[in-house]
Coordinates of C-alpha atoms in Angstrom, one line a residue:
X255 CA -7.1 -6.1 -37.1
X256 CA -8.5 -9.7 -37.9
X257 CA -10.1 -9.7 -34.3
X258 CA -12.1 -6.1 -35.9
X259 CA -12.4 -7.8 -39.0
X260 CA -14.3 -10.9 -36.8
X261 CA -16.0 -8.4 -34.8
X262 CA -17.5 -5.8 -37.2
X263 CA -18.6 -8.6 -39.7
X264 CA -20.5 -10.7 -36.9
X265 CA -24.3 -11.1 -38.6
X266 CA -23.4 -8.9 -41.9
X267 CA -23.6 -9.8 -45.4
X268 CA -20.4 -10.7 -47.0
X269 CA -20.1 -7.5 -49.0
X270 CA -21.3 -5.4 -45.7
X271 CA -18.5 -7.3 -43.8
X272 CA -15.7 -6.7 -46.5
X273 CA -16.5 -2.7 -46.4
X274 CA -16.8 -2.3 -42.8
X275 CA -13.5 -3.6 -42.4
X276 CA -11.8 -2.0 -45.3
X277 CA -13.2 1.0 -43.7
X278 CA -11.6 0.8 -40.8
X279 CA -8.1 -0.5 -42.0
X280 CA -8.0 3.0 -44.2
X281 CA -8.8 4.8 -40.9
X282 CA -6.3 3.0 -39.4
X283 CA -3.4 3.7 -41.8
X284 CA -4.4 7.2 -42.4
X285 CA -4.0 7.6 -38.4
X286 CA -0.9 6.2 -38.9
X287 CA 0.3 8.0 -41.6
X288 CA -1.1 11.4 -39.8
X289 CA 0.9 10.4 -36.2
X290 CA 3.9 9.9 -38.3
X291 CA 4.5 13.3 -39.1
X292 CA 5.4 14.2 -35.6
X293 CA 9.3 14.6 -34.5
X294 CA 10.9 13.3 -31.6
X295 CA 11.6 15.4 -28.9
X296 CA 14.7 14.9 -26.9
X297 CA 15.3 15.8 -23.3
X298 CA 18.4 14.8 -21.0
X299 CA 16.9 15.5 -17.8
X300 CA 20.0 15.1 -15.5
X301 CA 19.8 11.3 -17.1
X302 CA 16.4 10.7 -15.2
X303 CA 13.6 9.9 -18.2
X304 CA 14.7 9.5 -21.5
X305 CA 18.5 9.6 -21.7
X306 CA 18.2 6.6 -18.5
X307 CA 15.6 4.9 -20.5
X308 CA 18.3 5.0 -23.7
X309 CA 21.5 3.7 -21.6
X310 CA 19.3 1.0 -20.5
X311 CA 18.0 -0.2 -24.0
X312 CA 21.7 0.1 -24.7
X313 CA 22.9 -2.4 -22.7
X314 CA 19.9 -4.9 -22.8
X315 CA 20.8 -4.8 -26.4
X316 CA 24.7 -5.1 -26.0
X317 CA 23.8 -7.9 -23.3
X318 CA 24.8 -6.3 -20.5
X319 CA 20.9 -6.0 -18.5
X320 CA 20.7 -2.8 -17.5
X321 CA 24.7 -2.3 -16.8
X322 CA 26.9 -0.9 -14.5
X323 CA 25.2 -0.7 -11.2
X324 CA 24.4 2.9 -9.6
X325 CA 22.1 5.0 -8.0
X326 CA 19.7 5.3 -11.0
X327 CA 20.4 1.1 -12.0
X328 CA 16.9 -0.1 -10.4
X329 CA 14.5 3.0 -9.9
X330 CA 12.8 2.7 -13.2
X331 CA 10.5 -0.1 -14.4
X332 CA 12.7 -2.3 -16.9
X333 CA 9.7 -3.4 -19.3
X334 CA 10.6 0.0 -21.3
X335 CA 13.8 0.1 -22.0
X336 CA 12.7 -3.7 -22.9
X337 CA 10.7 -2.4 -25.5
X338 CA 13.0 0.1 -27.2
X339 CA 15.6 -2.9 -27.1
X340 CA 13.1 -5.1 -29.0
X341 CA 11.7 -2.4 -31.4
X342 CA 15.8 -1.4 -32.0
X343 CA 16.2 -5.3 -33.4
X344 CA 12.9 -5.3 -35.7
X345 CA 14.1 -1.9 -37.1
X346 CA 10.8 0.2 -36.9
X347 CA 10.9 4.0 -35.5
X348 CA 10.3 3.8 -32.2
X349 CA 6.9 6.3 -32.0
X350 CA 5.6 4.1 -34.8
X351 CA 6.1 1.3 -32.9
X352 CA 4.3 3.1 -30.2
X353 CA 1.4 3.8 -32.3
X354 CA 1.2 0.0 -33.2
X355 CA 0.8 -0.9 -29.6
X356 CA -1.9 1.5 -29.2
X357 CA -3.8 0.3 -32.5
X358 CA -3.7 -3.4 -31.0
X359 CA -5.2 -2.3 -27.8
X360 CA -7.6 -0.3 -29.6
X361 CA -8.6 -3.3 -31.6
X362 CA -8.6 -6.1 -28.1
X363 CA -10.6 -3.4 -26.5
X364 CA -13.4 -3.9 -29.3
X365 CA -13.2 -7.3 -29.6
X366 CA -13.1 -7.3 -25.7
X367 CA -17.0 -5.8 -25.3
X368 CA -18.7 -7.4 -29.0
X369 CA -20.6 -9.8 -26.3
X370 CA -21.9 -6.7 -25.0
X371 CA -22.6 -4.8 -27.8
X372 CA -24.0 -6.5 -31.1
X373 CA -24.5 -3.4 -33.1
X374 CA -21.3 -4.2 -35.3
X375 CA -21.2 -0.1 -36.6
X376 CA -21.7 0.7 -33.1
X377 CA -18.0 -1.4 -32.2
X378 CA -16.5 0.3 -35.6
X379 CA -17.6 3.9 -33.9
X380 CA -16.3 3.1 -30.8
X381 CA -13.1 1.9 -32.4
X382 CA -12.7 5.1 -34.2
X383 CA -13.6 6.9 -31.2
X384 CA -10.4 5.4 -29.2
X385 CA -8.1 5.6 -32.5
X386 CA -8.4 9.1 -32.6
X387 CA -8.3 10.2 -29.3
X388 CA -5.7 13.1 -28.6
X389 CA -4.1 12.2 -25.5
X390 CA -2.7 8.9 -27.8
X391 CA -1.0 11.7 -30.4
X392 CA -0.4 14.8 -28.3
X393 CA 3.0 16.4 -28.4
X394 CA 3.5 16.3 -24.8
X395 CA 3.1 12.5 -23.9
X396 CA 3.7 10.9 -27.3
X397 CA 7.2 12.4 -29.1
X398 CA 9.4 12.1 -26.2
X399 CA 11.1 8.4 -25.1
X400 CA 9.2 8.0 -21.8
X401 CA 7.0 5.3 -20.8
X402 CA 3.4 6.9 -20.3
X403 CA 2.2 5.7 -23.7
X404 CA 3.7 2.5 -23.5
X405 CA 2.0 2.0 -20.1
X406 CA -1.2 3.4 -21.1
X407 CA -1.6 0.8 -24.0
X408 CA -0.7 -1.7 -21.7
X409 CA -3.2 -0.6 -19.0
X410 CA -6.0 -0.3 -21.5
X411 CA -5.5 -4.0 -23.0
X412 CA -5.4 -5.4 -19.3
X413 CA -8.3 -3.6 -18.6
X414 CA -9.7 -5.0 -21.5
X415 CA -8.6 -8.6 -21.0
X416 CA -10.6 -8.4 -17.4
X417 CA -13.7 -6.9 -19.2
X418 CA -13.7 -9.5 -21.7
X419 CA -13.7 -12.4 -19.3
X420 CA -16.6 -10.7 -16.8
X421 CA -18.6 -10.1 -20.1
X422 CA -18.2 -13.7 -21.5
X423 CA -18.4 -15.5 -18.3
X424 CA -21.8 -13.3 -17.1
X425 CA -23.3 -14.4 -20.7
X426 CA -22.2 -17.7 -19.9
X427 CA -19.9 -18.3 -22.5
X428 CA -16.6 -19.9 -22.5
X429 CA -12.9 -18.0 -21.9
X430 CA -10.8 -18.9 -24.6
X431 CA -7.1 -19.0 -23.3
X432 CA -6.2 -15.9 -24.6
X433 CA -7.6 -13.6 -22.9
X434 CA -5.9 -14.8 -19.5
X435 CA -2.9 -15.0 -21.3
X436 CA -2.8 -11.4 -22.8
X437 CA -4.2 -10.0 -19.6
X438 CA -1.4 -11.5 -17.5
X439 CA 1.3 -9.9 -20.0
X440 CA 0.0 -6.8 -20.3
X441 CA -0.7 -6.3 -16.8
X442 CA 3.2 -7.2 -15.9
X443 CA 3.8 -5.0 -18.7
X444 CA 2.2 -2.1 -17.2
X445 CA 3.4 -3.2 -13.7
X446 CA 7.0 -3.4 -15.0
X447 CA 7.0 -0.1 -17.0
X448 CA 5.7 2.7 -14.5
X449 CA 6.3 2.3 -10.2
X450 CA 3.0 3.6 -9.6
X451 CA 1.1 1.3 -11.5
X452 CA -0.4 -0.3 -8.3
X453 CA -3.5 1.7 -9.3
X454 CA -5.0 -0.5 -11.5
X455 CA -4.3 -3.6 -9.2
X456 CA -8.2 -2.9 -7.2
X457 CA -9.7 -3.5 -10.2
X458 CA -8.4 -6.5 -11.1
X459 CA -9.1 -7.8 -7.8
X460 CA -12.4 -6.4 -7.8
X461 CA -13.4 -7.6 -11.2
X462 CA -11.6 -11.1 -10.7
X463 CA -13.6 -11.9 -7.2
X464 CA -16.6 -10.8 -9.1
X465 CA -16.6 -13.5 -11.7
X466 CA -15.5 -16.3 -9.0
X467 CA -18.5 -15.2 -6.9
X468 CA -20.6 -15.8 -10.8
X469 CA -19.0 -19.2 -11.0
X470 CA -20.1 -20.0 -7.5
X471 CA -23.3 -18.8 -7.0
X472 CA -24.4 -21.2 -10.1
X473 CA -23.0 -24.3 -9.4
X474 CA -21.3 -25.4 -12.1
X475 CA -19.2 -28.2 -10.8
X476 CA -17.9 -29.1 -14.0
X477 CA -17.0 -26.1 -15.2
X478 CA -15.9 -24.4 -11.6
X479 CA -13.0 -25.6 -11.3
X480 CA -11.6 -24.9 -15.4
X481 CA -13.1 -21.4 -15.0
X482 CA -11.1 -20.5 -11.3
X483 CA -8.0 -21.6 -13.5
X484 CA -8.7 -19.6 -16.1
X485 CA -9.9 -16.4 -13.6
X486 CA -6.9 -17.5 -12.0
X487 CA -3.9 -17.8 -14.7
X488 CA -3.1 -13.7 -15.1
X489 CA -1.9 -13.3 -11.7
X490 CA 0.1 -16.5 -11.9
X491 CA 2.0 -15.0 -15.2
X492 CA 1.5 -11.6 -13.5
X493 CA 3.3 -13.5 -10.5
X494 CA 6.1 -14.9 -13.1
X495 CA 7.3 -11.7 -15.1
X496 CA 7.7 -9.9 -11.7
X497 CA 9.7 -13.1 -10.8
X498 CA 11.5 -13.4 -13.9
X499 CA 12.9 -9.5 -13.5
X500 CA 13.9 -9.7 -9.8
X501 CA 15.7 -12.7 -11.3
X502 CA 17.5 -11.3 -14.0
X503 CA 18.5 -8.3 -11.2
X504 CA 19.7 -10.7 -8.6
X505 CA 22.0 -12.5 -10.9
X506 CA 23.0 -9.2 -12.5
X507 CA 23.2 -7.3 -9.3
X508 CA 23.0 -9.7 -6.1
X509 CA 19.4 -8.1 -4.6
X510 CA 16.2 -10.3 -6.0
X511 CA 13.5 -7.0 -6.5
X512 CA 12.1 -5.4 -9.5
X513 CA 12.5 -1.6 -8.6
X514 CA 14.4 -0.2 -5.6
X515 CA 11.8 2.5 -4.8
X516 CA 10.0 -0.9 -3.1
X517 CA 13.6 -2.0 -1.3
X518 CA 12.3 -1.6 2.7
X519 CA 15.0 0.0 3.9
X520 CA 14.9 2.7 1.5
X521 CA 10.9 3.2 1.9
X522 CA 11.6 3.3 5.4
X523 CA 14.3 5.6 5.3
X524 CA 12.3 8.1 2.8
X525 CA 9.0 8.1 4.9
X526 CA 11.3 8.9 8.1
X527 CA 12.6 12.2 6.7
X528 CA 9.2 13.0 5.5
X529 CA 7.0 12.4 8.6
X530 CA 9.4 15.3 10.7
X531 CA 7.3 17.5 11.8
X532 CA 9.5 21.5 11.9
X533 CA 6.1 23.4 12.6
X534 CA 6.0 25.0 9.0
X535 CA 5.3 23.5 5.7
X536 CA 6.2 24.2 2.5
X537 CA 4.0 23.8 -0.7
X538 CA 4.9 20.6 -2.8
X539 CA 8.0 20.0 -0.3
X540 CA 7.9 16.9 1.4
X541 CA 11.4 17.4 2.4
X542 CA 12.3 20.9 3.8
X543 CA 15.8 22.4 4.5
X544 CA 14.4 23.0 7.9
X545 CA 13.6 19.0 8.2
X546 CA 16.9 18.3 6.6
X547 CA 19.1 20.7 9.6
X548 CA 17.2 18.8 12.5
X549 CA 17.8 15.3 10.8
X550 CA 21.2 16.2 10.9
X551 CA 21.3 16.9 14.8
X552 CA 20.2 13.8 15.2
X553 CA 21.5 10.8 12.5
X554 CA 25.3 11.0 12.2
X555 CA 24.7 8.9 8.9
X556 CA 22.1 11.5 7.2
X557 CA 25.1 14.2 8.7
X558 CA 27.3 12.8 5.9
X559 CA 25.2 13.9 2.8
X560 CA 25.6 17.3 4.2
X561 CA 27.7 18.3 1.5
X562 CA 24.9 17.4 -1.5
X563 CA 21.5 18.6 -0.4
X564 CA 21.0 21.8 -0.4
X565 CA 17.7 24.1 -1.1
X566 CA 14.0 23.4 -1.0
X567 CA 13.7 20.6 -3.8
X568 CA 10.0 20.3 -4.7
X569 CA 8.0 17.1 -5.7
X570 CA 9.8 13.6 -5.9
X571 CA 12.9 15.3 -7.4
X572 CA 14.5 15.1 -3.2
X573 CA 14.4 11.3 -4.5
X574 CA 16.6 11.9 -7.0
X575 CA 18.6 14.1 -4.9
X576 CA 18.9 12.1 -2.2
X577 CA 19.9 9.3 -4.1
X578 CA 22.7 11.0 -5.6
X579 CA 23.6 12.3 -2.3
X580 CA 24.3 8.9 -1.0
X581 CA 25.7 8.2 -4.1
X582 CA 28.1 11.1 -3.8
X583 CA 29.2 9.6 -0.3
X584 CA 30.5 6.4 -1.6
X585 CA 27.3 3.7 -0.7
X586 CA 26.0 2.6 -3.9
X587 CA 29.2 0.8 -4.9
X588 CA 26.2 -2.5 -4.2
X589 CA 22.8 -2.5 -3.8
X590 CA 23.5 -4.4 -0.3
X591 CA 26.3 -1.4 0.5
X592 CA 22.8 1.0 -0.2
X593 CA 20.5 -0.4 1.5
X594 CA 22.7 -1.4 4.5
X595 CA 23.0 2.5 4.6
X596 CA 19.5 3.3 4.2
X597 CA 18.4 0.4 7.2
X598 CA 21.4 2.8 9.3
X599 CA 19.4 6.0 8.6
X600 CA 16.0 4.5 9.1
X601 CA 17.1 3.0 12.6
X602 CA 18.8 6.5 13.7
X603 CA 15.8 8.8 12.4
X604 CA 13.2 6.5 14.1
X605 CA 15.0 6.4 17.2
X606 CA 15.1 10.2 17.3
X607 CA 11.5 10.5 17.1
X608 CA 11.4 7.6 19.6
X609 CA 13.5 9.6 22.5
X610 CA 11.3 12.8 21.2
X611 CA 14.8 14.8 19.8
X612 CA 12.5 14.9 16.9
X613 CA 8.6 15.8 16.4
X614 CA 6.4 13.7 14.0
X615 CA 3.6 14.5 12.3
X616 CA -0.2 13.6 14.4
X617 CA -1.0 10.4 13.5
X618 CA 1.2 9.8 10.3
X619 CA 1.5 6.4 8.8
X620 CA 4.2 5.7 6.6
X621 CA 2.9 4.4 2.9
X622 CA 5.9 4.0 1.1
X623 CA 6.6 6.9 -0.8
X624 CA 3.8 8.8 0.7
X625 CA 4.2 11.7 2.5
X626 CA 2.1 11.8 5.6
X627 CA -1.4 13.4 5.2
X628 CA -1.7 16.7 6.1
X629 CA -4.8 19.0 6.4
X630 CA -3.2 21.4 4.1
X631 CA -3.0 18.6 0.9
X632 CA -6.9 18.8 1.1
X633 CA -7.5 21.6 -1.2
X634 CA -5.0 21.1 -3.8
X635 CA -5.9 17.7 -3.9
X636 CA -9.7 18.3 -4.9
X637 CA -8.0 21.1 -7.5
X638 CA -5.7 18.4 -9.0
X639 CA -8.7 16.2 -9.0
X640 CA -10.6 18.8 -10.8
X641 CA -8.1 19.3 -13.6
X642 CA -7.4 15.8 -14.1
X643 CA -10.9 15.0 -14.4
X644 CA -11.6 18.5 -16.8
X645 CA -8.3 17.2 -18.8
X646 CA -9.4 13.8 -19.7
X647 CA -12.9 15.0 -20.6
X648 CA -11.6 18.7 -22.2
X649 CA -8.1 17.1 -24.1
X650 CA -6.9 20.8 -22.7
X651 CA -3.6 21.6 -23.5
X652 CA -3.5 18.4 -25.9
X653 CA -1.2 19.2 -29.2
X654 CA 0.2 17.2 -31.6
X655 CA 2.8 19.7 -33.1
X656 CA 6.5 19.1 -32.1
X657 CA 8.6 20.9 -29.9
X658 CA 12.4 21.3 -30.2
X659 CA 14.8 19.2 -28.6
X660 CA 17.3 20.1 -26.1
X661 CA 20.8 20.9 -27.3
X662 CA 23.4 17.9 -26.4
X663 CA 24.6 16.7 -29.7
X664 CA 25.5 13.0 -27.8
X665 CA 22.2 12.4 -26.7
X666 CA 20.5 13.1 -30.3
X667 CA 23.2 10.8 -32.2
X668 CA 22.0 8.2 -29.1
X669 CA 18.3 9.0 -29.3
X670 CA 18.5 8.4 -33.6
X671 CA 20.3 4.7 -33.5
X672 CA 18.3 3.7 -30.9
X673 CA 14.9 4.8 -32.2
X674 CA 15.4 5.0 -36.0
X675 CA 13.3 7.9 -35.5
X676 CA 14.5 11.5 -36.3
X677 CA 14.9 14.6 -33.4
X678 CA 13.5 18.1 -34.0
X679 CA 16.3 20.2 -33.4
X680 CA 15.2 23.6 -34.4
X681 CA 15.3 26.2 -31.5
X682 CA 12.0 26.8 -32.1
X683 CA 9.5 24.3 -33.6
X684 CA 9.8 23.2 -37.0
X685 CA 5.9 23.3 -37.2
X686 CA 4.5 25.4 -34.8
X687 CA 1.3 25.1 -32.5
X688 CA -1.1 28.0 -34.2
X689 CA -2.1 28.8 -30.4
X690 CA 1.3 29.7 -29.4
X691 CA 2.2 31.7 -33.1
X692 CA 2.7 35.6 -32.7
X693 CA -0.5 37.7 -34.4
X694 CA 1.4 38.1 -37.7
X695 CA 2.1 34.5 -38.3
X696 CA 0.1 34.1 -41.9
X697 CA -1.2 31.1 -43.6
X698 CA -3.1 28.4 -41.9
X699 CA -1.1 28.5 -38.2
X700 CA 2.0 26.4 -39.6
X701 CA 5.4 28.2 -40.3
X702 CA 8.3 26.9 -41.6
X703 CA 11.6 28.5 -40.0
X704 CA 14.9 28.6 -41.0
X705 CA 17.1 26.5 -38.6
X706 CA 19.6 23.4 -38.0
X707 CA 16.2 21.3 -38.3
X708 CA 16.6 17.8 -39.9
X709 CA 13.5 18.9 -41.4
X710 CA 14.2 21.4 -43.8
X711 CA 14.0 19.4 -46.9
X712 CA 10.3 18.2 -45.7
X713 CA 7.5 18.7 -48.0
X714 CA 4.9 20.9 -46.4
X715 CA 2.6 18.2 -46.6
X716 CA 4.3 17.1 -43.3
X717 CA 2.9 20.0 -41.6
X718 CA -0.5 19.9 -43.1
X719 CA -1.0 16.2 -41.5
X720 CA -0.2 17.5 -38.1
X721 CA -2.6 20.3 -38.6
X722 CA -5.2 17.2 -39.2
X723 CA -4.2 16.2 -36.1
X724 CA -4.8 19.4 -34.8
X725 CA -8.3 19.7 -36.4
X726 CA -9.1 16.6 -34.7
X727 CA -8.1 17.3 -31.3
X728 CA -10.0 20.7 -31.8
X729 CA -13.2 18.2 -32.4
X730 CA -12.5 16.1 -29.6
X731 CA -12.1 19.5 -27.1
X732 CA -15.8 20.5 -28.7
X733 CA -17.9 16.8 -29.0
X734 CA -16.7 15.3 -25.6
X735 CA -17.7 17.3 -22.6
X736 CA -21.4 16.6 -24.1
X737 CA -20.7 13.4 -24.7
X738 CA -19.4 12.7 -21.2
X739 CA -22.2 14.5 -20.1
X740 CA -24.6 12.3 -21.8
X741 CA -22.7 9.5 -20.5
X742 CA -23.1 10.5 -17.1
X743 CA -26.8 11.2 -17.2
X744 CA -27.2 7.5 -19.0
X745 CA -25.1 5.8 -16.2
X746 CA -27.3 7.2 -13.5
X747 CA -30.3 6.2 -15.6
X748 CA -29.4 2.7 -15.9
X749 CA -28.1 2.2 -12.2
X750 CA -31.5 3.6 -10.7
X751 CA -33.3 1.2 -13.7
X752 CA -31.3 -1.3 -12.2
X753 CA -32.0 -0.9 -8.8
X754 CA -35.8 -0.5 -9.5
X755 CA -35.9 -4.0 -11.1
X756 CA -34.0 -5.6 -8.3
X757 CA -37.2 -4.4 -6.2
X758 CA -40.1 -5.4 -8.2
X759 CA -38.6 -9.1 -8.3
X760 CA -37.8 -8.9 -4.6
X761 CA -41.5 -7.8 -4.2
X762 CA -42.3 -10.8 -6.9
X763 CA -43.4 -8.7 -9.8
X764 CA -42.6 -10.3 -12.4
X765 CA -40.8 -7.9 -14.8
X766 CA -41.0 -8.8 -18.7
X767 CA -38.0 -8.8 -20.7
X768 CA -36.6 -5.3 -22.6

């Protein structure tokens, strides 16, 4: 907050400053306090998402890194089970904690564009604008231990980090250190915390070349070479987390490599049973039974998980299955007795398709965990597309009321200890969504019910905060497809302004300022 405290009271009056920023520190709290109402939701999930995430905060706290080594050891990102570890010492709840992170990448995000934007109650609108947007509270995302939210907050303040530095170095101002810095962290962070966060990695590249073309193109000899260091810096720390976990990994486990999903021998492996080609496809299966009975013909090694795979698993979940499979047959006593397996089925599977015992797709690369492109992912690519785009601009489906947890009375005394935070375990929800309430449901869309809920004994004031939330999510779902709309139709206004003034001084017409 003392970056929006500089920010917001940068050419105001004392007083002005002071109530600007008290403003937006009671906004702050009372988002807190409103987010805080919510109730964890627990899910086992065969041990894949939150319970894994748990066992490994666990042992980083016990000091025993991630533990006993298995199939499900190295597949997620460690950054955070890192986090639960470190909140579990400072003694906050966990979604709290959360919340925090978000607030702070809120606040960099401000301080990130004031350069940019000197209207201090425009940056105190924009700042209330991110606080209160429902993806950062919704039910769904935001109550369960999983990494999204962790890794969104992360994403943003790298994102922001890289903005800040184009914006200051464009207006020819100076980097302070801390931007590199924070951008460098956060970016490992995000790195570290989800497998596919390679998305984000063209825009840093992008952006980063931008500014060192800036710094060439004028010349500055004196201040070339301190400005490349600084442009440079967040890839080197980028470079040194990633290091300093493959580290950790090869001491604790004997195989130097952040995540396992990037081991070669397992990509290459995964892409081989995905590229055969039986002549019929199945929606969402990379990995058909059909696929599965041929690759057994042919690789003596992917004969012996036989016995576990079974069905048409949809999605990545054949990752998990086929991971357990191998597991099941006795090679991941190591993570060299693994891959040495996986290099065994990768040489037998290619071979096949080299001697032509088995068909491959036309003209499929393998790209890691890729599937190879067919003409059929077209459509439901462009759908997916569609909805992603109408979710972010919609907040459809966004809730902020609680769902029950799953019954597994282990797991909740686990999820509690670790978090400090407390489970819903009603069989229905302790506050209910009003959308999803029968027709006789009276009063204002919140019931109370009568289960084994910790939350019996809580004041109905709990419930009216997350029907706040609710009210504010309903605003959002109303305000912001005209806003985006808006947006749009200013973007395209400013890029053809743009390109018109690049013209008339091209054509030496001088154009006057504003």
């Amino acid at each position: 907050m003392g970056y929006l405290l500089d920010v917001c009271g940068r050419s105001c009056p004392n007083k002005r400053k002071r109530a600007l920023f008290a403003g937006l520190l009671i906004l702050t709290l009372f988002r807190l306090w409103l987010s805080s109402a919510q109730t964890m939701r627990c899910i086992p999930l065969m041990g894949y998402d939150d319970m894994l995430f748990l066992v490994h905060a666990v042992n980083i706290a016990h000091g025993h890194w991630l533990g006993a080594y298995d199939q499900n050891t190295l597949v997620k990102g460690v950054f955070y089970p890192l986090f639960i570890a470190a909140n579990h010492y400072i003694g906050l709840p966990l979604l709290l904690t959360q919340q925090l992170l978000f607030v702070f990448a809120c606040a960099v995000s401000i301080r990130a564009i004031a350069p940019f934007v000197r209207n201090p109650l425009i940056l105190a609108v924009c700042y209330v604008v991110f606080l209160f947007n429902p993806g950062r509270y919704t039910s769904m995302a935001t109550t369960r231990v999983i990494r999204d939210f962790v890794c969104g907050s992360c994403t943003l303040l790298a994102v922001s980090c890289m903005a800040a530095m184009y914006i200051r170095l464009f207006a020819q101002k100076s980097i302070r250190m801390v931007w590199p810095v924070l951008m460098g962290l956060s970016f490992a962070g995000a790195w570290l915390t989800r497998e596919d966060s390679a998305w984000v990695l063209p825009f840093l590249v992008v952006v980063t070349v931008l500014c060192l073309v800036l710094v060439i193109l004028r010349r500055k000899e004196a201040a070339a070479p301190q400005t490349i260091a600084v442009l440079v810096l967040p890839f080197l720390i980028f470079g040194a987390c990633n290091a300093l976990v493959a580290g950790a990994n090869a001491f604790a486990y004997g195989i130097f490599i952040t995540n396992e999903y990037a081991e070669p021998n397992f990509l290459n492996a995964y892409s081989a049973l995905g590229r055969i080609d039986t002549g019929k496809t199945i929606p969402r299966v990379t990995v058909t039974k059909a696929a599965r009975m041929q690759a057994y013909a042919v690789s003596p090694a992917f004969r012996e998980l036989q016995p576990y795979l079974d069905g048409e698993t949809p999605g990545t979940l054949f990752t998990w299955n086929l991971r357990n499979a191998v597991a099941a047959a006795g090679y991941y006593k190591s993570p060299a007795a693994a891959s040495a397996y996986y290099k065994r089925l990768a040489t037998e599977l290619n071979d096949a398709f080299a001697k032509g015992e088995l068909k491959s797709y036309p003209n499929s690369i393998s790209l890691g965990m890729l599937s190879p492109w067919r003409s059929q992912y077209l459509l439901p690519t462009l759908n997916a597309t569609l909805a992603g785009i109408r979710y972010n601009i919609t907040f459809r489906d966004c809730s902020p009321y609680p769902e029950p947890s799953d019954p597994f009375p282990a797991g909740i005394a686990l999820y509690q200890a670790m978090t400090y935070d407390i489970a819903n375990l009603d069989s229905t929800p302790y506050f209910t969504d009003p959308g999803k309430l029968p027709p006789t449901t009276g009063g204002e869309g919140v019931t109370m019910e009568n289960g084994p809920s910790l939350y019996q004994k809580a004041s109905s004031l709990t419930g009216k905060r997350i029907g706040i939330l609710h009210r504010f999510t309903e605003l959002y779902q109303v305000c912001f497809p005209v806003l985006f709309a808006l947006a749009v139709l200013c973007y395209a206004y400013l890029t053809i302004r743009l390109i018109l003034t690049l013209r008339r001084k091209q054509n030496g017409i001088i154009v006057p300022p504003g």
